[in-house]
Amino acid sequence: MMRYNVDLNGYYGDFGGAFIPELLHANIEELRQTYLTILNDESFQKEFIQLLRDYAGRPTPLYFASRLSEKYHARIYLKREDLCHTGAHKINNTIGQILLARRLNKQKIIAETGAGQHGVATATVCALMGMHCTVYMGQLDMERQHPNVERMKLLGATVVPVTSGNRTLKDATNEAMRHWINHPKDTHYIIGSVVGPHPYPDMVARFQSVISQEMKYQLTEKEGNPYPDYVIACVGGGSNAAGCFYHYLDDEQVNLVGVEAAGKGVNTGQSAATTALGKPGILHGSKTLLMQTNDGQVIEPYSISAGLDYPGIGPLHANLHKTGRVEFIHATDDEAMKAGLELCRMEGIIPAVESAHALAALSKLSFDNDDVVVVNLSGRGDKDLETYIRWNMKQ
Ligand SMILES: *Cc1c(COP(=O)(O)O)cnc(C)c1O
């Protein structure tokens, strides 16, 4: 059983592990040895569950979307992670990791961010706990995601512009790692998705698994059965997908679908569809699938959604792809934007452009009339207003 979860050595089949500089060994080893004990501790669980409820706003509703259901001839539910505090699922993980950091007696937090969503979720929990927060962000991303930079500053975080490389997420991650090497004793590094060296992918997946835990009892209430026919999620690094797949991985009757960002099209050179374009390699401390040139240089990804333009996927997903347990498909910018606008008009919900990629799967899959389908609505679209307006003007 549990054959899709991480093994004792930190591997998911061929993928995973911890490929880190020697200077980080002590930190990663401390985490590896303590994370399960801490997470399973009763007082940890109590505090985690209480903050998820009273601070993040859990459980999030499982909403039956009647107009979408009629259109796509299925019983379509939306798991409303968009209603979480700070606007997306990311807060589930940052609450978990800040509680872990406190139990490890770390006083300072560092994080990397691309679009700024993880940076905001990290700055939020640091303010909540009165902890010092430094967020590394590529200078180009700071220009593109200016409102999130201001949010982080309002919350009391220091945002450090990274001017090396392409000045985007990969470079910010390198800087965060470098900082951690220099401050190993008092600092915890909060990684924002199911990526990085073991035990991060497993730890983040466990924190996000509250999503499928709630889905099970919510579906039992509404459908008399915890098992849907489909669960659909967008995949950047893969944390919201890992969360809504987690408690269904061993239930093979549940079809799991991951939707990656195809950008302008898979073969245009402007894409982030890692399962279609990637090859095995090492990225951010783990062996996984990543987009790379023949000589192993990471290819800069592209997507209209800043949260999905990551050049790899977490090792859990690389294995789920290889084993065929999860079907990976992709949606272009245009397909996602159409699906996002459809949700605005048909259900009165403005989704994050990331989540709109998951919605785009509805017109790509073929359902039976009584199929129960859950789409994980990973975040809300307030941050994407400009993107929607600009896309509408082009039409
Ligand atoms: C960050 C983000 C994502 C992508 O991250 P995953 O780790 O793949 O979940 C998706 N949706 C929203 C709303 C996000 O903020």
Coordinates of C-alpha atoms and ligand atoms in Angstrom, one line a residue:
M1 CA 0.0 0.0 0.0
M2 CA 0.9 3.7 -0.3
R3 CA 3.1 2.8 -3.2
Y4 CA 3.0 6.4 -4.6
N5 CA 4.3 7.9 -1.4
V6 CA 7.9 8.6 -0.6
D7 CA 10.2 5.7 0.5
L8 CA 12.5 5.7 3.5
N9 CA 15.4 7.1 1.3
G10 CA 13.3 10.0 0.1
Y11 CA 12.5 8.6 -3.3
Y12 CA 9.4 8.3 -5.4
G13 CA 10.4 5.5 -7.7
D14 CA 13.3 6.9 -9.7
F15 CA 12.7 10.5 -8.5
G16 CA 13.4 12.5 -5.4
G17 CA 16.4 12.3 -3.1
A18 CA 18.4 15.2 -1.6
F19 CA 21.1 16.6 -3.9
I20 CA 22.5 19.4 -1.8
P21 CA 25.8 21.1 -1.1
E22 CA 27.7 19.6 1.9
L23 CA 27.1 22.8 3.8
L24 CA 23.4 22.2 3.9
H25 CA 23.7 18.6 5.0
A26 CA 23.2 19.3 8.7
N27 CA 20.0 21.3 8.2
I28 CA 18.4 18.9 5.8
E29 CA 19.4 16.0 8.0
E30 CA 17.8 17.7 11.0
L31 CA 14.6 18.1 9.1
R32 CA 14.6 14.6 7.8
Q33 CA 15.1 13.1 11.2
T34 CA 12.5 15.2 13.0
Y35 CA 9.7 16.1 10.6
L36 CA 7.5 13.0 11.0
T37 CA 7.8 13.1 14.8
I38 CA 6.9 16.7 14.9
L39 CA 4.0 16.5 12.4
N40 CA 2.5 13.5 14.1
D41 CA 2.8 15.0 17.6
E42 CA -0.6 15.7 19.2
S43 CA 0.1 19.3 20.2
F44 CA 1.4 20.1 16.7
Q45 CA -1.7 18.6 15.1
K46 CA -3.9 20.5 17.5
E47 CA -2.3 23.9 16.8
F48 CA -2.2 23.2 13.0
I49 CA -5.8 22.2 12.8
Q50 CA -6.9 25.2 14.9
L51 CA -5.0 27.7 12.8
L52 CA -6.3 26.2 9.6
R53 CA -9.8 26.6 10.9
D54 CA -9.7 30.0 12.7
Y55 CA -7.0 31.8 10.7
A56 CA -7.0 30.3 7.2
G57 CA -10.7 29.7 7.0
R58 CA -10.9 25.9 6.7
P59 CA -12.7 23.7 5.8
T60 CA -13.1 25.4 2.4
P61 CA -16.5 24.7 0.8
L62 CA -17.0 22.0 -1.8
Y63 CA -19.4 23.9 -4.1
F64 CA -21.7 22.2 -6.6
A65 CA -21.4 24.2 -9.8
S66 CA -24.8 23.6 -11.4
R67 CA -24.4 25.7 -14.5
L68 CA -21.0 24.3 -15.3
S69 CA -22.4 20.8 -14.6
E70 CA -25.2 21.3 -17.1
K71 CA -22.8 22.5 -19.8
Y72 CA -20.2 19.7 -19.4
H73 CA -22.7 16.9 -18.7
A74 CA -21.2 15.8 -15.3
R75 CA -21.7 16.6 -11.7
I76 CA -19.0 19.3 -11.2
Y77 CA -17.8 20.4 -7.8
L78 CA -15.3 23.2 -7.1
K79 CA -13.0 22.8 -4.1
R80 CA -12.8 26.4 -2.9
E81 CA -9.2 27.0 -2.0
D82 CA -9.7 30.5 -3.4
L83 CA -11.5 31.3 -0.2
C84 CA -8.5 30.7 2.0
H85 CA -6.8 33.6 3.8
T86 CA -4.3 35.3 1.3
G87 CA -6.3 33.9 -1.6
A88 CA -4.9 30.4 -2.3
H89 CA -3.9 27.0 -1.0
K90 CA -0.4 28.2 -0.2
I91 CA -1.3 29.3 3.4
N92 CA -1.9 25.6 4.4
N93 CA 1.8 24.9 3.8
T94 CA 3.2 28.1 5.4
I95 CA 1.1 27.6 8.6
G96 CA 2.5 24.0 8.8
Q97 CA 6.1 25.0 8.2
I98 CA 6.1 28.0 10.6
L99 CA 4.8 25.7 13.4
L100 CA 7.6 23.3 12.5
A101 CA 10.2 26.0 12.6
R102 CA 9.1 27.0 16.1
R103 CA 9.5 23.5 17.3
L104 CA 13.0 23.4 15.8
N105 CA 13.8 26.6 17.7
K106 CA 14.4 28.7 14.6
Q107 CA 13.9 32.4 15.0
K108 CA 14.2 33.5 11.4
I109 CA 12.5 32.5 8.2
I110 CA 13.6 32.7 4.6
A111 CA 11.7 32.0 1.4
E112 CA 11.9 32.3 -2.3
T113 CA 9.1 33.5 -4.5
G114 CA 8.3 33.9 -8.2
A115 CA 4.9 35.4 -8.5
G116 CA 4.9 36.6 -5.0
Q117 CA 2.0 34.4 -3.7
H118 CA 4.3 32.1 -1.6
G119 CA 6.2 35.2 -0.4
V120 CA 2.9 36.8 0.8
A121 CA 1.8 33.5 2.5
T122 CA 5.2 33.3 4.2
A123 CA 5.2 37.0 5.3
T124 CA 1.7 36.5 6.6
V125 CA 2.6 33.6 9.0
C126 CA 5.8 35.3 10.1
A127 CA 3.7 38.4 11.1
L128 CA 1.3 36.0 12.9
M129 CA 4.2 34.5 14.9
G130 CA 6.3 37.6 15.3
M131 CA 9.2 36.1 13.3
H132 CA 11.8 37.7 11.2
C133 CA 11.1 37.1 7.4
T134 CA 13.3 37.6 4.4
V135 CA 12.0 36.8 0.9
Y136 CA 14.3 36.4 -2.1
M137 CA 12.7 37.5 -5.3
G138 CA 14.1 38.0 -8.8
Q139 CA 14.3 41.6 -9.8
L140 CA 12.3 41.0 -13.0
D141 CA 9.6 39.3 -11.0
M142 CA 9.6 42.2 -8.5
E143 CA 8.7 44.5 -11.4
R144 CA 6.1 42.1 -12.9
Q145 CA 4.4 41.4 -9.5
H146 CA 4.7 44.8 -7.8
P147 CA 1.5 44.6 -5.7
N148 CA 2.7 41.4 -4.0
V149 CA 6.1 43.1 -3.2
E150 CA 4.1 45.9 -1.4
R151 CA 2.0 43.3 0.4
M152 CA 5.0 41.5 1.7
K153 CA 6.5 44.8 2.9
L154 CA 3.2 45.8 4.6
L155 CA 3.4 42.5 6.5
G156 CA 6.8 43.4 7.8
A157 CA 9.0 41.2 5.5
T158 CA 12.3 42.2 3.9
V159 CA 12.2 41.6 0.2
V160 CA 15.6 41.1 -1.3
P161 CA 15.9 41.7 -5.1
V162 CA 18.0 39.1 -6.9
T163 CA 19.9 40.4 -9.8
S164 CA 21.8 37.3 -11.0
G165 CA 20.9 35.1 -14.0
N166 CA 17.5 35.8 -15.5
R167 CA 16.4 37.6 -12.3
T168 CA 13.5 35.2 -11.9
L169 CA 12.5 32.3 -9.6
K170 CA 15.5 30.0 -10.2
D171 CA 17.9 32.7 -9.2
A172 CA 15.9 33.6 -6.2
T173 CA 16.0 30.0 -5.1
N174 CA 19.8 29.9 -5.4
E175 CA 20.1 33.0 -3.3
A176 CA 17.8 31.6 -0.6
M177 CA 19.9 28.4 -0.5
R178 CA 23.1 30.5 -0.2
H179 CA 21.6 32.5 2.7
W180 CA 20.7 29.2 4.4
I181 CA 24.2 27.9 4.0
N182 CA 25.5 31.0 5.8
H183 CA 22.8 31.0 8.6
P184 CA 22.1 27.3 9.3
K185 CA 21.6 27.5 13.0
D186 CA 18.8 30.1 13.5
T187 CA 17.0 30.0 10.1
H188 CA 14.3 27.8 8.6
Y189 CA 13.8 27.8 4.8
I190 CA 10.1 27.6 3.9
I191 CA 9.8 26.1 0.4
G192 CA 6.5 26.9 -1.3
S193 CA 5.7 23.7 -3.3
V194 CA 6.3 19.9 -3.4
V195 CA 9.9 20.5 -4.7
G196 CA 13.4 20.7 -3.2
P197 CA 15.4 18.1 -1.4
H198 CA 13.8 15.3 0.7
P199 CA 11.9 15.8 3.0
Y200 CA 10.4 19.0 1.6
P201 CA 8.2 17.4 -1.1
D202 CA 6.7 14.9 1.4
M203 CA 6.3 17.5 4.1
V204 CA 4.6 20.0 1.9
A205 CA 2.3 17.3 0.4
R206 CA 1.3 16.3 3.9
F207 CA 0.4 19.9 4.9
Q208 CA -1.6 20.3 1.7
S209 CA -3.3 16.9 2.0
V210 CA -6.0 18.6 4.2
I211 CA -7.6 19.4 0.9
S212 CA -8.4 15.8 -0.1
Q213 CA -9.1 14.9 3.5
E214 CA -11.9 17.5 3.5
M215 CA -13.1 16.4 0.0
K216 CA -13.7 12.9 1.2
Y217 CA -16.2 13.7 3.9
Q218 CA -17.7 16.6 1.9
L219 CA -18.4 14.2 -1.0
T220 CA -19.8 11.6 1.4
E221 CA -22.2 14.3 2.6
K222 CA -23.2 15.4 -0.8
E223 CA -22.9 12.3 -3.0
G224 CA -23.0 9.5 -0.4
N225 CA -19.6 8.4 -1.6
P226 CA -16.1 9.8 -0.8
Y227 CA -14.7 8.7 -4.2
P228 CA -15.3 11.1 -7.2
D229 CA -14.7 9.9 -10.7
Y230 CA -12.2 12.7 -11.4
V231 CA -10.0 15.1 -9.5
I232 CA -8.5 17.9 -11.6
A233 CA -5.8 20.3 -10.6
C234 CA -3.3 22.7 -12.2
V235 CA 0.4 21.8 -11.7
G236 CA 3.2 24.4 -11.3
G237 CA 5.5 22.7 -8.8
G238 CA 2.5 20.6 -7.9
S239 CA 1.5 21.4 -4.3
N240 CA -2.2 22.1 -4.8
A241 CA -2.4 19.0 -7.0
A242 CA -0.5 16.9 -4.4
G243 CA -3.0 18.1 -1.8
C244 CA -6.2 17.2 -3.6
F245 CA -4.7 13.9 -5.0
Y246 CA -3.1 12.7 -1.7
H247 CA -5.9 10.7 -0.1
Y248 CA -6.9 9.2 -3.5
L249 CA -3.5 8.0 -4.7
D250 CA -4.2 4.3 -3.8
D251 CA -7.8 4.4 -5.0
E252 CA -7.3 3.6 -8.6
Q253 CA -11.0 4.1 -9.5
V254 CA -10.5 7.8 -9.0
N255 CA -9.1 9.4 -12.2
L256 CA -6.5 12.0 -11.3
V257 CA -5.7 14.7 -13.8
G258 CA -2.9 17.3 -13.7
V259 CA -3.0 20.3 -16.0
E260 CA 0.2 22.0 -16.9
A261 CA 0.6 25.4 -18.6
A262 CA 1.3 25.0 -22.3
G263 CA 1.9 28.8 -22.6
K264 CA 1.7 29.8 -26.3
G265 CA 1.7 26.1 -27.3
V266 CA 3.8 23.1 -26.3
N267 CA 6.1 23.4 -29.4
T268 CA 6.5 27.1 -29.5
G269 CA 9.5 27.4 -27.2
Q270 CA 7.2 29.4 -24.9
S271 CA 5.7 26.8 -22.6
A272 CA 5.9 25.4 -19.1
A273 CA 4.5 21.9 -19.9
T274 CA 7.2 19.9 -18.1
T275 CA 5.7 16.4 -18.6
A276 CA 5.5 17.0 -22.3
L277 CA 8.9 18.6 -22.7
G278 CA 11.0 17.6 -19.7
K279 CA 13.7 15.0 -19.2
P280 CA 15.1 13.6 -15.9
G281 CA 17.6 15.9 -14.2
I282 CA 18.4 17.6 -10.9
L283 CA 16.6 20.8 -10.0
H284 CA 16.5 22.5 -6.6
G285 CA 18.0 19.6 -4.8
S286 CA 15.9 16.7 -6.2
K287 CA 15.9 14.4 -9.2
T288 CA 12.9 15.1 -11.2
L289 CA 11.6 16.0 -14.7
L290 CA 12.7 19.4 -15.9
M291 CA 12.8 21.4 -19.1
Q292 CA 16.5 21.5 -20.2
T293 CA 18.7 21.8 -23.2
N294 CA 20.7 18.8 -24.5
D295 CA 23.6 19.9 -22.4
G296 CA 21.5 20.2 -19.3
Q297 CA 20.9 24.0 -19.1
V298 CA 17.5 24.8 -17.5
I299 CA 15.1 26.2 -20.1
E300 CA 13.3 29.4 -18.9
P301 CA 9.6 28.5 -18.8
Y302 CA 6.8 30.7 -20.0
S303 CA 3.1 30.9 -19.0
I304 CA 0.6 33.7 -18.8
S305 CA 0.2 32.6 -15.1
A306 CA 3.2 33.5 -13.0
G307 CA 2.4 30.7 -10.6
L308 CA 2.8 28.0 -13.3
D309 CA 6.0 29.1 -15.1
Y310 CA 8.3 26.7 -13.2
P311 CA 10.8 24.6 -15.3
G312 CA 10.1 21.4 -13.4
I313 CA 7.6 19.5 -11.3
G314 CA 7.9 17.9 -7.9
P315 CA 9.5 14.4 -7.8
L316 CA 6.1 12.9 -6.6
H317 CA 4.5 14.1 -9.8
A318 CA 7.4 12.9 -12.0
N319 CA 6.7 9.4 -10.6
L320 CA 2.9 9.7 -10.9
H321 CA 3.5 10.7 -14.5
K322 CA 5.9 7.8 -15.2
T323 CA 3.7 5.2 -13.5
G324 CA 0.6 6.6 -15.3
R325 CA -1.3 7.0 -12.0
V326 CA -2.0 10.7 -13.0
E327 CA -2.9 11.8 -16.4
F328 CA -1.0 14.9 -17.3
I329 CA -2.6 17.2 -19.9
H330 CA -1.9 20.9 -20.7
A331 CA -3.8 24.0 -21.5
T332 CA -2.5 27.1 -23.5
D333 CA -2.8 30.7 -22.3
D334 CA -5.9 31.2 -24.5
E335 CA -7.6 28.0 -23.4
A336 CA -7.1 28.9 -19.7
M337 CA -8.2 32.5 -20.1
K338 CA -11.4 31.4 -21.9
A339 CA -12.1 28.8 -19.1
G340 CA -11.4 31.5 -16.4
L341 CA -13.8 34.0 -18.0
E342 CA -16.4 31.2 -18.4
L343 CA -16.3 30.7 -14.6
C344 CA -16.7 34.4 -14.1
R345 CA -19.8 34.5 -16.2
M346 CA -21.4 31.2 -15.3
E347 CA -20.7 30.9 -11.6
G348 CA -19.8 34.4 -10.4
I349 CA -16.3 33.3 -9.3
I350 CA -13.2 35.0 -10.7
P351 CA -10.5 32.3 -10.5
A352 CA -6.7 32.7 -10.4
V353 CA -5.2 32.3 -13.9
E354 CA -3.4 29.2 -12.5
S355 CA -6.7 27.6 -11.5
A356 CA -8.2 28.6 -14.8
H357 CA -5.8 26.0 -16.4
A358 CA -7.5 23.3 -14.3
L359 CA -10.9 24.5 -15.5
A360 CA -9.7 24.3 -19.1
A361 CA -9.6 20.5 -18.7
L362 CA -13.4 20.4 -18.6
S363 CA -13.6 20.8 -22.3
K364 CA -10.7 18.4 -23.0
L365 CA -12.0 15.4 -21.1
S366 CA -15.2 13.5 -21.9
F367 CA -17.5 12.7 -19.0
D368 CA -20.5 10.4 -18.5
N369 CA -23.6 12.2 -17.3
D370 CA -23.4 11.0 -13.7
D371 CA -19.6 11.4 -13.3
V372 CA -18.6 13.2 -10.2
V373 CA -15.8 15.7 -11.0
V374 CA -13.9 17.8 -8.5
V375 CA -11.9 20.8 -9.8
N376 CA -9.5 22.2 -7.3
L377 CA -9.9 26.0 -7.5
S378 CA -6.4 26.7 -6.1
G379 CA -6.8 30.5 -5.9
R380 CA -8.7 33.6 -6.6
G381 CA -8.3 36.0 -9.4
D382 CA -8.0 39.4 -7.7
K383 CA -4.3 39.4 -8.4
D384 CA -4.9 38.7 -12.1
L385 CA -7.3 41.5 -12.9
E386 CA -4.8 43.2 -15.2
T387 CA -4.2 39.9 -17.1
Y388 CA -7.9 39.4 -17.6
I389 CA -8.4 43.0 -18.8
R390 CA -5.4 42.9 -21.2
W391 CA -6.5 39.5 -22.6
N392 CA -10.1 40.7 -23.2
M393 CA -8.8 43.8 -25.1
K394 CA -6.9 41.6 -27.5
Q395 CA -10.1 39.5 -28.4
Ligands
LIG1 C1 1.4 29.1 -6.6 C2 0.1 28.7 -7.2 C3 -0.1 27.6 -8.0 C4 1.0 26.7 -8.4 O1 1.7 26.1 -7.4 P1 1.5 24.5 -7.1 O2 2.6 24.2 -6.2 O3 1.6 23.8 -8.4 O4 0.1 24.3 -6.5 C5 -1.4 27.3 -8.4 N1 -2.4 28.1 -8.2 C6 -2.3 29.2 -7.4 C7 -3.5 30.1 -7.1 C8 -1.0 29.6 -6.9 O5 -0.9 30.7 -6.1

